[in-house]
Amino acid sequence: MKDYNKENIPLAKALRKNMTPWERKLWYDFLRYYPVRFQRQKAIGNYIADFYCAKARLVIELDGGGHYTAELARKDEMRTKDLESMNLTVVRICNLDIDRNFSGVCEYIDLTVKRLSLSQLR
């Protein structure tokens, strides 16, 4: 189990109840039934990951338009580096990709989980 900031738990619960449309689609149409367990709005360190798969040590972050401003891009880069320092892989997916290429996003996640799960066995 990853260490986490206990103060983030109420916010994580609130975020689970108020998922964005893209988080909702990815969760209910793919990750919820994926054969390897994912958690949504998972507290890890001082962050709340959109989705987390412990077996693959994978964090999936969905990024909307605001993430592409210079300031938020720097924050996302720091967040990614912090999570990677915890021996996690971070995958960022644009909300537009959920809208325009959902099957491709699902295939990419599936391949990533399989690749990372195999590397954990070595």
Tab-separated table of C-alpha atoms in Angstrom, residues 1-117:
chain	number	residue	atom	x	y	z
A	1	MET	CA	0.000	0.000	0.000
A	2	LYS	CA	1.270	3.449	-0.928
A	3	ASP	CA	1.669	6.140	1.725
A	4	TYR	CA	-0.863	8.934	1.480
A	5	ASN	CA	-1.913	12.165	3.116
A	6	LYS	CA	-4.951	11.271	5.266
A	7	GLU	CA	-6.270	14.819	4.868
A	8	ASN	CA	-6.917	14.022	1.186
A	9	ILE	CA	-9.419	11.236	1.912
A	10	PRO	CA	-12.553	13.445	2.220
A	11	LEU	CA	-11.623	15.206	-1.025
A	12	ALA	CA	-11.000	11.874	-2.783
A	13	LYS	CA	-14.449	10.654	-1.677
A	14	ALA	CA	-16.049	13.867	-2.946
A	15	LEU	CA	-14.225	13.546	-6.269
A	16	ARG	CA	-15.507	9.961	-6.631
A	17	LYS	CA	-19.068	11.230	-6.256
A	18	ASN	CA	-18.509	14.103	-8.700
A	19	MET	CA	-16.436	12.572	-11.482
A	20	THR	CA	-15.970	14.506	-14.698
A	21	PRO	CA	-17.816	13.124	-17.756
A	22	TRP	CA	-14.519	11.735	-19.105
A	23	GLU	CA	-13.620	10.048	-15.804
A	24	ARG	CA	-17.134	8.614	-15.634
A	25	LYS	CA	-16.907	7.230	-19.179
A	26	LEU	CA	-13.490	5.648	-18.641
A	27	TRP	CA	-14.552	4.167	-15.302
A	28	TYR	CA	-18.002	2.829	-16.158
A	29	ASP	CA	-17.261	1.785	-19.735
A	30	PHE	CA	-13.832	0.212	-19.203
A	31	LEU	CA	-11.813	0.323	-15.972
A	32	ARG	CA	-14.554	-0.782	-13.587
A	33	TYR	CA	-14.754	-4.149	-15.345
A	34	TYR	CA	-11.109	-4.458	-16.337
A	35	PRO	CA	-9.675	-7.809	-15.145
A	36	VAL	CA	-6.860	-6.097	-13.214
A	37	ARG	CA	-8.193	-3.956	-10.373
A	38	PHE	CA	-8.199	-0.183	-10.709
A	39	GLN	CA	-9.168	2.329	-8.043
A	40	ARG	CA	-10.558	5.763	-8.795
A	41	GLN	CA	-9.588	8.976	-7.051
A	42	LYS	CA	-6.855	7.201	-5.091
A	43	ALA	CA	-4.847	9.149	-2.504
A	44	ILE	CA	-1.126	8.596	-3.128
A	45	GLY	CA	1.466	10.694	-1.326
A	46	ASN	CA	0.136	14.257	-1.330
A	47	TYR	CA	-1.891	13.705	-4.496
A	48	ILE	CA	-5.157	12.175	-5.597
A	49	ALA	CA	-4.683	10.114	-8.752
A	50	ASP	CA	-7.619	9.907	-11.138
A	51	PHE	CA	-7.095	6.134	-11.495
A	52	TYR	CA	-4.581	3.756	-9.931
A	53	CYS	CA	-3.655	0.137	-10.612
A	54	ALA	CA	-1.477	-1.272	-7.826
A	55	LYS	CA	-0.554	-4.466	-9.687
A	56	ALA	CA	0.935	-2.505	-12.600
A	57	ARG	CA	2.045	0.425	-10.395
A	58	LEU	CA	0.210	2.646	-12.872
A	59	VAL	CA	-1.404	6.055	-12.400
A	60	ILE	CA	-3.757	7.321	-15.099
A	61	GLU	CA	-4.424	11.047	-15.185
A	62	LEU	CA	-7.092	12.562	-17.440
A	63	ASP	CA	-6.227	16.055	-18.599
A	64	GLY	CA	-8.752	18.654	-19.715
A	65	GLY	CA	-8.030	21.920	-21.498
A	66	GLY	CA	-6.806	23.690	-18.362
A	67	HIS	CA	-3.863	21.305	-18.086
A	68	TYR	CA	-2.305	22.794	-21.189
A	69	THR	CA	-1.623	26.238	-19.740
A	70	ALA	CA	2.026	26.884	-18.881
A	71	GLU	CA	1.366	27.041	-15.136
A	72	LEU	CA	-0.666	23.835	-14.919
A	73	ALA	CA	1.698	22.038	-17.288
A	74	ARG	CA	4.562	22.811	-14.845
A	75	LYS	CA	2.470	21.560	-11.900
A	76	ASP	CA	1.581	18.388	-13.814
A	77	GLU	CA	5.248	17.837	-14.624
A	78	MET	CA	6.183	18.158	-10.928
A	79	ARG	CA	3.318	15.858	-9.942
A	80	THR	CA	4.427	13.267	-12.498
A	81	LYS	CA	8.036	13.418	-11.272
A	82	ASP	CA	6.903	13.029	-7.648
A	83	LEU	CA	4.754	10.013	-8.504
A	84	GLU	CA	7.535	8.488	-10.599
A	85	SER	CA	9.891	8.897	-7.632
A	86	MET	CA	7.500	6.509	-5.820
A	87	ASN	CA	8.283	3.904	-8.512
A	88	LEU	CA	5.002	4.514	-10.340
A	89	THR	CA	4.357	4.976	-14.037
A	90	VAL	CA	2.151	7.939	-14.914
A	91	VAL	CA	0.087	8.005	-18.089
A	92	ARG	CA	-1.641	11.233	-19.096
A	93	ILE	CA	-4.644	11.031	-21.389
A	94	CYS	CA	-6.329	14.030	-22.957
A	95	ASN	CA	-10.101	14.297	-22.482
A	96	LEU	CA	-10.409	14.806	-26.249
A	97	ASP	CA	-8.924	11.342	-26.763
A	98	ILE	CA	-11.679	9.900	-24.561
A	99	ASP	CA	-14.218	11.660	-26.802
A	100	ARG	CA	-12.640	10.952	-30.169
A	101	ASN	CA	-10.790	7.649	-29.780
A	102	PHE	CA	-12.167	5.813	-26.760
A	103	SER	CA	-11.369	2.342	-28.087
A	104	GLY	CA	-7.777	3.434	-28.786
A	105	VAL	CA	-7.459	4.808	-25.239
A	106	CYS	CA	-8.733	1.510	-23.818
A	107	GLU	CA	-6.330	-0.491	-25.983
A	108	TYR	CA	-3.424	1.753	-24.913
A	109	ILE	CA	-4.288	1.283	-21.222
A	110	ASP	CA	-4.624	-2.481	-21.703
A	111	LEU	CA	-1.230	-2.740	-23.418
A	112	THR	CA	0.374	-0.534	-20.764
A	113	VAL	CA	-1.027	-2.612	-17.887
A	114	LYS	CA	0.120	-5.848	-19.532
A	115	ARG	CA	3.610	-4.469	-20.226
A	116	LEU	CA	4.024	-3.106	-16.686
A	117	SER	CA	2.566	-6.220	-15.037
